[in-house]
Every structure is written in C-alpha cells, then in structure tokens.
Amino acid sequence: MFVTKDDRISANQAMASMTCTTLGAGLLVMPRILIQDVGTPDVWLTLLLTGILVVLALIFFIKLSQKFPEQTLYQYSSKILGRPLGNLVCLLFSLYLLLTSAYELRILAEVIVFYLLEGTPKWAIVIPFMLVSYYLLLGGVNAMMRLFQIVLPITIIIIIIVYGLSFSMFHIDNLKPVFGSGISPVFNGSIHSFNSFAGYELVAIYFAYMNEPKKAIKSFAIGLGLVVVIYLIALILVIGSLSLEAGMLSTWPTIDLVRNYELKGFFFERIEILFLVIWVMQLFCAFSSMYYGASLGLSHVLGNKKRPILLGLLPVSYIFTMVPRNINDITVLGYVISYYCILLFIIALILFIVYSFRKRVISHV
C-alpha cells in the first residue's frame, strides 16, 4: 500500500505538482523544435492544439483513477490486467519516467555549461542535482509537495517579469500571415510537441494521495492549463520578438529572447541570470517528481521499500542522463519521449476498456 494517512496532498498542492512537473525543459527547447517542424508563423496553433489534447488526456487519466480510490496506476493496473501484465505496465511507466527525468536533467546540464559554468564537466552538475533530489525524496511526497508550493509562486512572478520586458521587442507582423500555407502545417509538429508536457501522466499517481478527490479534475487541469499558457506565450514572444527564422536557428530560443532584452535594458542588464536561476529550481522540481514516480513503480514490481529503490536507481538515472552525445541526440530522445507519451495514453485506454468490459460481464452474471 503506497498511500498512508500522512501522505495526503491538498487541492492546491495537486495543482502545484502538475505545474512543477510539466514546466521544465520544454520551455527552452519547445520553440525551436516546433518552429522547425511546422515552419510557418501558425506554429502557436500547433502548440495550442497539443495543449488541448494533453488536458483532455489528463482528464481521462483522472476518470480512470477515480474508479480505484486511493490506488495508484501501479496498483490498479495489476487488478485490471493481472499481475504479470500489470507489472509490465509498471515497468513501461517507470522507464518512461526515468527517460523523461534524464532528458530534463541533461538539458539542465547543457544550459548551465553553456551559459553559467563554461568548461564545467557535465557530471559535476548532474551528480549533485541527483543527490539533492534523493535527499528531498527521502522525506516522501509531502516534502516534495511543500517544495512545489514554494517554487511555483516565485516561478510565476519571474516569468511575468521576463515576459513583460520581452513585449517591448514584440512585432505582431512576425506572426503573419495566418494559414498562409494552409492548415496542414499546423498538424505537422503536434506529435513532437507532446514531450513538452511529459510527466502529466503522474496524475495517475498523485490522485491517490489527494485528500479531496472530487477536486482532482479542477486542480490538475488548472495546473496543466497554466503550463499551456506559459508555453504558448513563450512561443509567441520568440516568433514576435526574434522572428521565425531566428527561432528556428537558435538552440535555446527562449533564453536568447531574454538575453536580447539586455542589449536595450538599463536596469535589468543580467535578467537572463534571474530567469535561469528560477528555471533551474523549476527543473529540479520536474526531475524530482518524475524520479519519485519511477521509484514507486519499481518498488511495486519488486516488492521492496521505496528508499532502497530511490538509491539504487541513481546510477541508472545517471547513465540515461549521460548517454546522449550532443544536442542532436538529446533532440532524438525528446522525440522518443513524445511517442512514449502516446503509447502510455493507449495503455491507459486499454486499461479503461478492459475494466469496463469486465465490469459489464460481472454485472450480467
């Protein structure tokens, strides 16, 4: 049994958990990937479409979890499919979370080395982050949720400041023409943009901890909707302020957007440092959330306590983080995660269909 009386989260903590889990590396890499895939100013419509689909998928996961109160996906998947297939689902979900957490952490290391600590070995950034996260997670889900509640308001304030300053360089003409190449390009980048919202599936874990399950849809949907809005504004600002071509060629267009303001600023001359500091905090939250979810899955399959699994997974997570050789490999990993997101939704759909079928058969017996 994963959930105890002490492991309870409020509706506000549920909202913060969803925002802090999904608001991570996507803020930096999503504009470039989407612009390259779509190639037109309508790229923001692609992101909006993906955001709507992900919110609907989130609601579906909640509806499925509501059938099994106080149980995580790891527990009720075994009840629906049986122990062997249920364990397979647990392993697939845990692997997904490990890959996604490694993706987040590797991008963190790349950005820190490029902008803040040039020449620093990546392992010297990755290992301390993993150890601090491990120490946090020893306190359980409550310690993690309290951190989310502290970091989220600071993140929102900094993002509002950064976005507000960036509007001074915004040119609406860069977003024109709308549907200049037809509507088909809007759908081109939808699949590859799913990884920007990776981790929303953890709602199937955190729902079991809620002390007010009836507020789950509202809380989690607001948390994810906030991420959609933040991403959408970032993408529009990148295109409107830097141009479509600049966003396509830049490795980290969102950071370049922030850095571009300092050339014209007089007080916020190093505002990108402020942005990067809060982004590092945010990405730490995302990594911790996904790593915790992966450890829960493996502890369920192996029947071990969470603490040994948390420690034992550290070397595996480190290997996953360091495997990509360059930015191109990291981008490919992001594509893999996007397809993995779709696979997990299909698995959740199968779980719901099997559950509904078995319930109907039993009711007719």
mmCIF file of C-alpha atoms in Angstrom:
data_model
loop_
_atom_site.group_PDB
_atom_site.id
_atom_site.type_symbol
_atom_site.label_atom_id
_atom_site.label_comp_id
_atom_site.label_asym_id
_atom_site.label_seq_id
_atom_site.Cartn_x
_atom_site.Cartn_y
_atom_site.Cartn_z
ATOM 1 C CA MET A 1 0.000 0.000 0.000
ATOM 2 C CA PHE A 2 1.614 3.240 -1.166
ATOM 3 C CA VAL A 3 -0.735 5.747 0.443
ATOM 4 C CA THR A 4 -0.800 6.287 4.210
ATOM 5 C CA LYS A 5 -2.727 8.742 6.345
ATOM 6 C CA ASP A 6 0.301 11.023 6.482
ATOM 7 C CA ASP A 7 0.785 11.015 2.706
ATOM 8 C CA ARG A 8 -2.004 13.404 1.791
ATOM 9 C CA ILE A 9 -1.941 16.362 -0.579
ATOM 10 C CA SER A 10 -4.382 19.244 -0.830
ATOM 11 C CA ALA A 11 -6.062 20.557 -3.964
ATOM 12 C CA ASN A 12 -3.595 23.454 -4.135
ATOM 13 C CA GLN A 13 -0.664 21.078 -3.803
ATOM 14 C CA ALA A 14 -2.123 18.938 -6.585
ATOM 15 C CA MET A 15 -2.257 21.977 -8.858
ATOM 16 C CA ALA A 16 1.325 22.947 -7.969
ATOM 17 C CA SER A 17 2.533 19.388 -8.551
ATOM 18 C CA MET A 18 1.146 19.334 -12.080
ATOM 19 C CA THR A 19 2.665 22.700 -12.993
ATOM 20 C CA CYS A 20 6.061 21.962 -11.445
ATOM 21 C CA THR A 21 6.226 18.516 -13.055
ATOM 22 C CA THR A 22 5.435 19.578 -16.621
ATOM 23 C CA LEU A 23 7.031 23.035 -16.690
ATOM 24 C CA GLY A 24 10.629 22.109 -17.395
ATOM 25 C CA ALA A 25 12.885 21.610 -20.376
ATOM 26 C CA GLY A 26 10.044 22.266 -22.797
ATOM 27 C CA LEU A 27 10.184 25.979 -22.049
ATOM 28 C CA LEU A 28 13.648 26.128 -23.629
ATOM 29 C CA VAL A 29 13.576 23.551 -26.427
ATOM 30 C CA MET A 30 9.929 23.563 -27.497
ATOM 31 C CA PRO A 31 10.022 26.784 -29.615
ATOM 32 C CA ARG A 32 12.927 25.554 -31.777
ATOM 33 C CA ILE A 33 11.535 22.052 -32.296
ATOM 34 C CA LEU A 34 8.037 23.252 -33.150
ATOM 35 C CA ILE A 35 9.231 26.016 -35.478
ATOM 36 C CA GLN A 36 11.468 23.551 -37.335
ATOM 37 C CA ASP A 37 8.625 21.029 -37.679
ATOM 38 C CA VAL A 38 5.885 23.465 -38.700
ATOM 39 C CA GLY A 39 7.917 26.138 -40.498
ATOM 40 C CA THR A 40 5.155 28.771 -40.509
ATOM 41 C CA PRO A 41 4.004 31.522 -38.102
ATOM 42 C CA ASP A 42 0.982 29.325 -37.327
ATOM 43 C CA VAL A 43 3.184 27.201 -35.070
ATOM 44 C CA TRP A 44 1.459 28.611 -31.976
ATOM 45 C CA LEU A 45 -1.753 26.943 -33.150
ATOM 46 C CA THR A 46 0.080 23.612 -33.151
ATOM 47 C CA LEU A 47 1.059 24.128 -29.532
ATOM 48 C CA LEU A 48 -2.469 25.184 -28.608
ATOM 49 C CA LEU A 49 -3.868 22.047 -30.249
ATOM 50 C CA THR A 50 -1.377 19.839 -28.411
ATOM 51 C CA GLY A 51 -2.151 21.579 -25.126
ATOM 52 C CA ILE A 52 -5.882 20.931 -25.528
ATOM 53 C CA LEU A 53 -5.248 17.263 -26.348
ATOM 54 C CA VAL A 54 -2.987 16.825 -23.327
ATOM 55 C CA VAL A 55 -5.526 18.432 -20.970
ATOM 56 C CA LEU A 56 -8.193 16.056 -22.315
ATOM 57 C CA ALA A 57 -5.811 13.126 -21.806
ATOM 58 C CA LEU A 58 -5.195 14.346 -18.251
ATOM 59 C CA ILE A 59 -8.929 14.307 -17.537
ATOM 60 C CA PHE A 60 -9.133 10.788 -18.954
ATOM 61 C CA PHE A 61 -6.369 9.598 -16.604
ATOM 62 C CA ILE A 62 -8.253 11.139 -13.675
ATOM 63 C CA LYS A 63 -11.527 9.480 -14.705
ATOM 64 C CA LEU A 64 -9.724 6.144 -14.848
ATOM 65 C CA SER A 65 -8.096 6.689 -11.444
ATOM 66 C CA GLN A 66 -11.456 7.613 -9.897
ATOM 67 C CA LYS A 67 -12.540 4.010 -10.445
ATOM 68 C CA PHE A 68 -9.884 2.956 -7.910
ATOM 69 C CA PRO A 69 -9.822 5.379 -4.943
ATOM 70 C CA GLU A 70 -6.534 5.650 -3.032
ATOM 71 C CA GLN A 71 -4.769 3.424 -5.551
ATOM 72 C CA THR A 72 -2.056 4.406 -7.987
ATOM 73 C CA LEU A 73 -1.785 3.299 -11.598
ATOM 74 C CA TYR A 74 0.797 0.767 -10.466
ATOM 75 C CA GLN A 75 -1.740 -0.887 -8.195
ATOM 76 C CA TYR A 76 -4.918 -0.866 -10.260
ATOM 77 C CA SER A 77 -3.190 -1.917 -13.492
ATOM 78 C CA SER A 78 -2.437 -5.259 -11.809
ATOM 79 C CA LYS A 79 -6.059 -5.546 -10.672
ATOM 80 C CA ILE A 80 -7.333 -4.938 -14.195
ATOM 81 C CA LEU A 81 -4.837 -6.961 -16.244
ATOM 82 C CA GLY A 82 -3.490 -9.415 -13.691
ATOM 83 C CA ARG A 83 -0.105 -9.402 -12.003
ATOM 84 C CA PRO A 84 2.166 -10.243 -14.995
ATOM 85 C CA LEU A 85 0.697 -7.707 -17.416
ATOM 86 C CA GLY A 86 0.222 -5.209 -14.603
ATOM 87 C CA ASN A 87 3.918 -5.441 -13.772
ATOM 88 C CA LEU A 88 4.729 -4.877 -17.441
ATOM 89 C CA VAL A 89 2.662 -1.678 -17.373
ATOM 90 C CA CYS A 90 4.502 -0.600 -14.218
ATOM 91 C CA LEU A 91 7.879 -1.207 -15.844
ATOM 92 C CA LEU A 92 6.907 0.680 -19.008
ATOM 93 C CA PHE A 93 5.651 3.630 -16.987
ATOM 94 C CA SER A 94 8.733 3.644 -14.749
ATOM 95 C CA LEU A 95 11.051 3.502 -17.769
ATOM 96 C CA TYR A 96 9.189 6.411 -19.317
ATOM 97 C CA LEU A 97 9.609 8.491 -16.175
ATOM 98 C CA LEU A 98 13.302 7.602 -15.937
ATOM 99 C CA LEU A 99 13.899 8.600 -19.563
ATOM 100 C CA THR A 100 11.979 11.832 -19.127
ATOM 101 C CA SER A 101 13.787 12.752 -15.918
ATOM 102 C CA ALA A 102 17.117 12.049 -17.640
ATOM 103 C CA TYR A 103 16.064 14.245 -20.560
ATOM 104 C CA GLU A 104 15.236 17.103 -18.210
ATOM 105 C CA LEU A 105 18.472 16.752 -16.270
ATOM 106 C CA ARG A 106 20.654 16.542 -19.378
ATOM 107 C CA ILE A 107 19.170 19.731 -20.803
ATOM 108 C CA LEU A 108 19.769 21.374 -17.444
ATOM 109 C CA ALA A 109 23.445 20.384 -17.621
ATOM 110 C CA GLU A 110 23.780 21.606 -21.219
ATOM 111 C CA VAL A 111 22.306 25.011 -20.431
ATOM 112 C CA ILE A 112 24.325 25.522 -17.234
ATOM 113 C CA VAL A 113 27.581 24.633 -19.003
ATOM 114 C CA PHE A 114 26.762 26.879 -21.960
ATOM 115 C CA TYR A 115 25.521 29.957 -20.100
ATOM 116 C CA LEU A 116 26.694 29.839 -16.486
ATOM 117 C CA LEU A 117 29.600 27.469 -15.806
ATOM 118 C CA GLU A 118 31.537 27.181 -19.036
ATOM 119 C CA GLY A 119 34.057 24.359 -19.045
ATOM 120 C CA THR A 120 32.479 22.537 -16.106
ATOM 121 C CA PRO A 121 32.165 18.754 -16.652
ATOM 122 C CA LYS A 122 28.543 17.740 -17.022
ATOM 123 C CA TRP A 123 28.889 15.038 -14.386
ATOM 124 C CA ALA A 124 29.834 17.718 -11.858
ATOM 125 C CA ILE A 125 26.407 19.285 -12.430
ATOM 126 C CA VAL A 126 24.331 16.134 -12.789
ATOM 127 C CA ILE A 127 25.558 14.204 -9.734
ATOM 128 C CA PRO A 128 24.965 16.955 -7.120
ATOM 129 C CA PHE A 129 21.490 17.549 -8.540
ATOM 130 C CA MET A 130 20.657 13.864 -8.275
ATOM 131 C CA LEU A 131 21.940 13.631 -4.707
ATOM 132 C CA VAL A 132 19.987 16.692 -3.562
ATOM 133 C CA SER A 133 16.868 15.284 -5.210
ATOM 134 C CA TYR A 134 17.435 11.948 -3.462
ATOM 135 C CA TYR A 135 17.703 13.724 -0.116
ATOM 136 C CA LEU A 136 14.455 15.598 -0.805
ATOM 137 C CA LEU A 137 12.592 12.433 -1.776
ATOM 138 C CA LEU A 138 13.610 10.682 1.428
ATOM 139 C CA GLY A 139 11.031 12.972 3.043
ATOM 140 C CA GLY A 140 8.289 11.432 0.913
ATOM 141 C CA VAL A 141 5.566 13.011 -1.150
ATOM 142 C CA ASN A 142 4.753 15.693 1.434
ATOM 143 C CA ALA A 143 8.261 17.168 1.384
ATOM 144 C CA MET A 144 8.139 17.294 -2.400
ATOM 145 C CA MET A 145 4.734 18.976 -2.433
ATOM 146 C CA ARG A 146 5.855 21.641 0.021
ATOM 147 C CA LEU A 147 8.790 22.442 -2.246
ATOM 148 C CA PHE A 148 6.415 22.771 -5.195
ATOM 149 C CA GLN A 149 4.287 25.244 -3.261
ATOM 150 C CA ILE A 150 7.351 27.376 -2.536
ATOM 151 C CA VAL A 151 8.859 27.311 -6.026
ATOM 152 C CA LEU A 152 5.697 27.827 -8.095
ATOM 153 C CA PRO A 153 4.779 31.380 -6.945
ATOM 154 C CA ILE A 154 8.385 32.525 -7.427
ATOM 155 C CA THR A 155 8.398 30.984 -10.898
ATOM 156 C CA ILE A 156 5.189 32.746 -11.900
ATOM 157 C CA ILE A 157 6.460 36.134 -10.683
ATOM 158 C CA ILE A 158 9.775 35.826 -12.566
ATOM 159 C CA ILE A 159 8.047 34.638 -15.739
ATOM 160 C CA ILE A 160 5.622 37.575 -15.629
ATOM 161 C CA ILE A 161 8.567 39.990 -15.288
ATOM 162 C CA VAL A 162 10.533 38.370 -18.115
ATOM 163 C CA TYR A 163 7.543 38.159 -20.438
ATOM 164 C CA GLY A 164 6.563 41.738 -19.659
ATOM 165 C CA LEU A 165 10.010 43.050 -20.584
ATOM 166 C CA SER A 166 10.110 40.958 -23.756
ATOM 167 C CA PHE A 167 6.902 42.544 -25.046
ATOM 168 C CA SER A 168 8.876 45.742 -25.725
ATOM 169 C CA MET A 169 10.552 43.943 -28.667
ATOM 170 C CA PHE A 170 7.397 42.277 -29.956
ATOM 171 C CA HIS A 171 6.342 42.771 -33.596
ATOM 172 C CA ILE A 172 2.921 41.419 -34.494
ATOM 173 C CA ASP A 173 3.838 41.257 -38.180
ATOM 174 C CA ASN A 174 6.147 38.312 -37.433
ATOM 175 C CA LEU A 175 3.037 36.232 -36.691
ATOM 176 C CA LYS A 176 1.538 36.889 -40.114
ATOM 177 C CA PRO A 177 0.158 35.553 -42.361
ATOM 178 C CA VAL A 178 -2.247 33.233 -40.563
ATOM 179 C CA PHE A 179 -2.773 29.987 -42.507
ATOM 180 C CA GLY A 180 -0.520 31.378 -45.244
ATOM 181 C CA SER A 181 0.486 27.817 -46.168
ATOM 182 C CA GLY A 182 -2.874 26.274 -45.375
ATOM 183 C CA ILE A 183 -3.969 24.403 -42.280
ATOM 184 C CA SER A 184 -1.931 21.220 -42.846
ATOM 185 C CA PRO A 185 1.368 22.584 -41.384
ATOM 186 C CA VAL A 186 -0.420 23.137 -38.058
ATOM 187 C CA PHE A 187 -0.659 19.366 -37.595
ATOM 188 C CA ASN A 188 2.937 18.616 -38.617
ATOM 189 C CA GLY A 189 4.556 19.277 -35.258
ATOM 190 C CA SER A 190 1.817 18.027 -32.951
ATOM 191 C CA ILE A 191 3.396 14.657 -32.188
ATOM 192 C CA HIS A 192 6.863 16.021 -31.415
ATOM 193 C CA SER A 193 5.436 18.625 -29.050
ATOM 194 C CA PHE A 194 3.991 16.072 -26.619
ATOM 195 C CA ASN A 195 7.314 15.767 -24.803
ATOM 196 C CA SER A 196 6.946 19.385 -23.649
ATOM 197 C CA PHE A 197 4.106 18.179 -21.411
ATOM 198 C CA ALA A 198 5.764 14.913 -20.399
ATOM 199 C CA GLY A 199 5.019 13.937 -16.836
ATOM 200 C CA TYR A 200 1.342 14.898 -16.804
ATOM 201 C CA GLU A 201 0.653 11.157 -16.565
ATOM 202 C CA LEU A 202 1.819 11.321 -12.953
ATOM 203 C CA VAL A 203 -1.729 12.427 -12.190
ATOM 204 C CA ALA A 204 -2.445 8.678 -12.118
ATOM 205 C CA ILE A 205 -0.076 8.511 -9.127
ATOM 206 C CA TYR A 206 -0.757 11.754 -7.278
ATOM 207 C CA PHE A 207 -4.541 11.352 -7.477
ATOM 208 C CA ALA A 208 -4.298 8.543 -4.915
ATOM 209 C CA TYR A 209 -2.787 10.977 -2.390
ATOM 210 C CA MET A 210 -5.472 13.669 -2.635
ATOM 211 C CA ASN A 211 -7.491 14.411 0.487
ATOM 212 C CA GLU A 212 -10.249 15.902 -1.699
ATOM 213 C CA PRO A 213 -10.504 13.638 -4.769
ATOM 214 C CA LYS A 214 -13.612 15.453 -6.027
ATOM 215 C CA LYS A 215 -11.447 18.498 -6.777
ATOM 216 C CA ALA A 216 -8.932 16.490 -8.791
ATOM 217 C CA ILE A 217 -10.058 17.478 -12.286
ATOM 218 C CA LYS A 218 -10.211 21.165 -11.428
ATOM 219 C CA SER A 219 -6.871 21.228 -9.594
ATOM 220 C CA PHE A 220 -4.805 19.204 -12.031
ATOM 221 C CA ALA A 221 -6.402 20.797 -15.109
ATOM 222 C CA ILE A 222 -5.641 24.301 -13.815
ATOM 223 C CA GLY A 223 -2.056 23.257 -13.116
ATOM 224 C CA LEU A 224 -1.571 21.849 -16.608
ATOM 225 C CA GLY A 225 -3.510 24.688 -18.231
ATOM 226 C CA LEU A 226 -1.102 27.145 -16.623
ATOM 227 C CA VAL A 227 1.790 25.363 -18.328
ATOM 228 C CA VAL A 228 -0.003 25.519 -21.684
ATOM 229 C CA VAL A 229 -0.435 29.286 -21.284
ATOM 230 C CA ILE A 230 3.216 29.806 -20.250
ATOM 231 C CA TYR A 231 4.473 27.773 -23.217
ATOM 232 C CA LEU A 232 2.095 29.486 -25.616
ATOM 233 C CA ILE A 233 3.169 32.990 -24.590
ATOM 234 C CA ALA A 234 6.847 31.984 -24.758
ATOM 235 C CA LEU A 235 6.426 30.654 -28.299
ATOM 236 C CA ILE A 236 4.525 33.735 -29.471
ATOM 237 C CA LEU A 237 7.148 36.032 -27.925
ATOM 238 C CA VAL A 238 10.011 34.130 -29.559
ATOM 239 C CA ILE A 239 8.435 34.480 -33.000
ATOM 240 C CA GLY A 240 7.218 38.032 -32.480
ATOM 241 C CA SER A 241 10.466 39.310 -30.972
ATOM 242 C CA LEU A 242 13.181 37.254 -32.695
ATOM 243 C CA SER A 243 11.412 36.232 -35.938
ATOM 244 C CA LEU A 244 10.565 32.757 -37.203
ATOM 245 C CA GLU A 245 13.995 32.248 -38.785
ATOM 246 C CA ALA A 246 15.884 33.201 -35.611
ATOM 247 C CA GLY A 247 13.754 30.849 -33.530
ATOM 248 C CA MET A 248 14.493 28.049 -35.980
ATOM 249 C CA LEU A 249 18.277 28.537 -35.876
ATOM 250 C CA SER A 250 18.684 29.193 -32.150
ATOM 251 C CA THR A 251 19.464 26.229 -29.901
ATOM 252 C CA TRP A 252 17.781 27.846 -26.883
ATOM 253 C CA PRO A 253 15.416 30.477 -28.346
ATOM 254 C CA THR A 254 13.692 31.309 -25.061
ATOM 255 C CA ILE A 255 16.998 32.194 -23.413
ATOM 256 C CA ASP A 256 18.041 34.194 -26.474
ATOM 257 C CA LEU A 257 14.766 36.078 -26.168
ATOM 258 C CA VAL A 258 15.624 37.039 -22.590
ATOM 259 C CA ARG A 259 19.251 37.850 -23.438
ATOM 260 C CA ASN A 260 18.187 40.016 -26.358
ATOM 261 C CA TYR A 261 16.481 42.413 -23.972
ATOM 262 C CA GLU A 262 19.663 43.200 -22.071
ATOM 263 C CA LEU A 263 21.089 44.941 -25.130
ATOM 264 C CA LYS A 264 18.415 47.579 -24.741
ATOM 265 C CA GLY A 265 17.954 47.475 -20.985
ATOM 266 C CA PHE A 266 19.487 49.717 -18.402
ATOM 267 C CA PHE A 267 18.458 48.219 -15.054
ATOM 268 C CA PHE A 268 17.901 44.528 -15.849
ATOM 269 C CA GLU A 269 21.228 44.096 -17.580
ATOM 270 C CA ARG A 270 21.573 40.471 -16.494
ATOM 271 C CA ILE A 271 17.957 39.424 -16.392
ATOM 272 C CA GLU A 272 18.751 36.103 -18.068
ATOM 273 C CA ILE A 273 20.595 35.107 -14.871
ATOM 274 C CA LEU A 274 17.396 35.660 -12.893
ATOM 275 C CA PHE A 275 15.469 33.629 -15.444
ATOM 276 C CA LEU A 276 17.990 30.775 -15.426
ATOM 277 C CA VAL A 277 18.082 30.592 -11.631
ATOM 278 C CA ILE A 278 14.334 30.116 -11.332
ATOM 279 C CA TRP A 279 14.329 27.757 -14.301
ATOM 280 C CA VAL A 280 16.961 25.585 -12.576
ATOM 281 C CA MET A 281 14.719 25.426 -9.498
ATOM 282 C CA GLN A 282 11.758 24.529 -11.669
ATOM 283 C CA LEU A 283 13.616 21.804 -13.497
ATOM 284 C CA PHE A 284 14.806 20.356 -10.197
ATOM 285 C CA CYS A 285 11.137 20.003 -9.246
ATOM 286 C CA ALA A 286 10.327 18.286 -12.547
ATOM 287 C CA PHE A 287 13.215 15.835 -12.199
ATOM 288 C CA SER A 288 12.348 15.010 -8.578
ATOM 289 C CA SER A 289 8.696 14.392 -9.398
ATOM 290 C CA MET A 290 9.453 12.031 -12.276
ATOM 291 C CA TYR A 291 12.214 10.213 -10.417
ATOM 292 C CA TYR A 292 9.888 9.682 -7.451
ATOM 293 C CA GLY A 293 7.209 8.271 -9.742
ATOM 294 C CA ALA A 294 9.695 5.863 -11.327
ATOM 295 C CA SER A 295 10.869 4.626 -7.919
ATOM 296 C CA LEU A 296 7.276 3.941 -6.846
ATOM 297 C CA GLY A 297 6.720 1.775 -9.903
ATOM 298 C CA LEU A 298 9.817 -0.331 -9.373
ATOM 299 C CA SER A 299 9.133 -0.711 -5.646
ATOM 300 C CA HIS A 300 5.693 -2.075 -6.552
ATOM 301 C CA VAL A 301 7.107 -4.589 -9.033
ATOM 302 C CA LEU A 302 9.996 -5.717 -6.820
ATOM 303 C CA GLY A 303 8.050 -5.586 -3.571
ATOM 304 C CA ASN A 304 10.770 -3.523 -1.898
ATOM 305 C CA LYS A 305 10.598 -0.395 0.197
ATOM 306 C CA LYS A 306 10.913 2.935 -1.583
ATOM 307 C CA ARG A 307 14.191 4.080 -0.013
ATOM 308 C CA PRO A 308 16.430 1.294 -1.387
ATOM 309 C CA ILE A 309 14.860 1.771 -4.820
ATOM 310 C CA LEU A 310 15.422 5.539 -4.674
ATOM 311 C CA LEU A 311 19.105 4.934 -4.003
ATOM 312 C CA GLY A 312 19.505 2.042 -6.431
ATOM 313 C CA LEU A 313 18.022 3.965 -9.349
ATOM 314 C CA LEU A 314 20.569 6.790 -9.090
ATOM 315 C CA PRO A 315 23.264 5.028 -11.187
ATOM 316 C CA VAL A 316 20.659 4.040 -13.792
ATOM 317 C CA SER A 317 19.363 7.595 -13.992
ATOM 318 C CA TYR A 318 22.921 8.902 -14.317
ATOM 319 C CA ILE A 319 23.649 6.557 -17.237
ATOM 320 C CA PHE A 320 20.451 7.582 -19.023
ATOM 321 C CA THR A 321 21.350 11.231 -18.496
ATOM 322 C CA MET A 322 24.872 10.937 -19.893
ATOM 323 C CA VAL A 323 24.172 8.647 -22.885
ATOM 324 C CA PRO A 324 23.237 11.429 -25.389
ATOM 325 C CA ARG A 325 26.458 12.666 -27.020
ATOM 326 C CA ASN A 326 25.239 16.037 -28.260
ATOM 327 C CA ILE A 327 22.221 18.280 -28.819
ATOM 328 C CA ASN A 328 21.065 16.186 -31.768
ATOM 329 C CA ASP A 329 20.955 13.055 -29.621
ATOM 330 C CA ILE A 330 19.045 14.951 -26.935
ATOM 331 C CA THR A 331 16.531 16.096 -29.555
ATOM 332 C CA VAL A 332 16.056 12.498 -30.716
ATOM 333 C CA LEU A 333 15.466 11.457 -27.101
ATOM 334 C CA GLY A 334 12.790 14.150 -26.922
ATOM 335 C CA TYR A 335 11.111 12.652 -29.991
ATOM 336 C CA VAL A 336 11.195 9.199 -28.376
ATOM 337 C CA ILE A 337 9.533 10.612 -25.263
ATOM 338 C CA SER A 338 6.796 12.184 -27.400
ATOM 339 C CA TYR A 339 5.934 8.808 -28.942
ATOM 340 C CA TYR A 340 6.168 7.215 -25.496
ATOM 341 C CA CYS A 341 3.529 9.711 -24.283
ATOM 342 C CA ILE A 342 1.168 8.445 -26.962
ATOM 343 C CA LEU A 343 1.923 4.820 -26.047
ATOM 344 C CA LEU A 344 1.069 5.439 -22.385
ATOM 345 C CA PHE A 345 -2.245 7.015 -23.324
ATOM 346 C CA ILE A 346 -3.059 3.965 -25.462
ATOM 347 C CA ILE A 347 -2.207 1.727 -22.490
ATOM 348 C CA ALA A 348 -4.499 3.798 -20.250
ATOM 349 C CA LEU A 349 -7.236 3.476 -22.868
ATOM 350 C CA ILE A 350 -6.788 -0.305 -22.914
ATOM 351 C CA LEU A 351 -6.990 -0.378 -19.110
ATOM 352 C CA PHE A 352 -10.261 1.534 -19.216
ATOM 353 C CA ILE A 353 -11.741 -0.708 -21.932
ATOM 354 C CA VAL A 354 -10.771 -3.925 -20.126
ATOM 355 C CA TYR A 355 -12.105 -2.587 -16.814
ATOM 356 C CA SER A 356 -15.412 -1.547 -18.411
ATOM 357 C CA PHE A 357 -15.768 -4.899 -20.201
ATOM 358 C CA ARG A 358 -15.070 -6.943 -17.068
ATOM 359 C CA LYS A 359 -17.455 -4.826 -15.025
ATOM 360 C CA ARG A 360 -20.213 -5.306 -17.613
ATOM 361 C CA VAL A 361 -19.643 -9.070 -17.746
ATOM 362 C CA ILE A 362 -19.769 -9.361 -13.952
ATOM 363 C CA SER A 363 -22.964 -7.293 -13.782
ATOM 364 C CA HIS A 364 -24.677 -9.706 -16.202
ATOM 365 C CA VAL A 365 -23.669 -12.822 -14.299
#
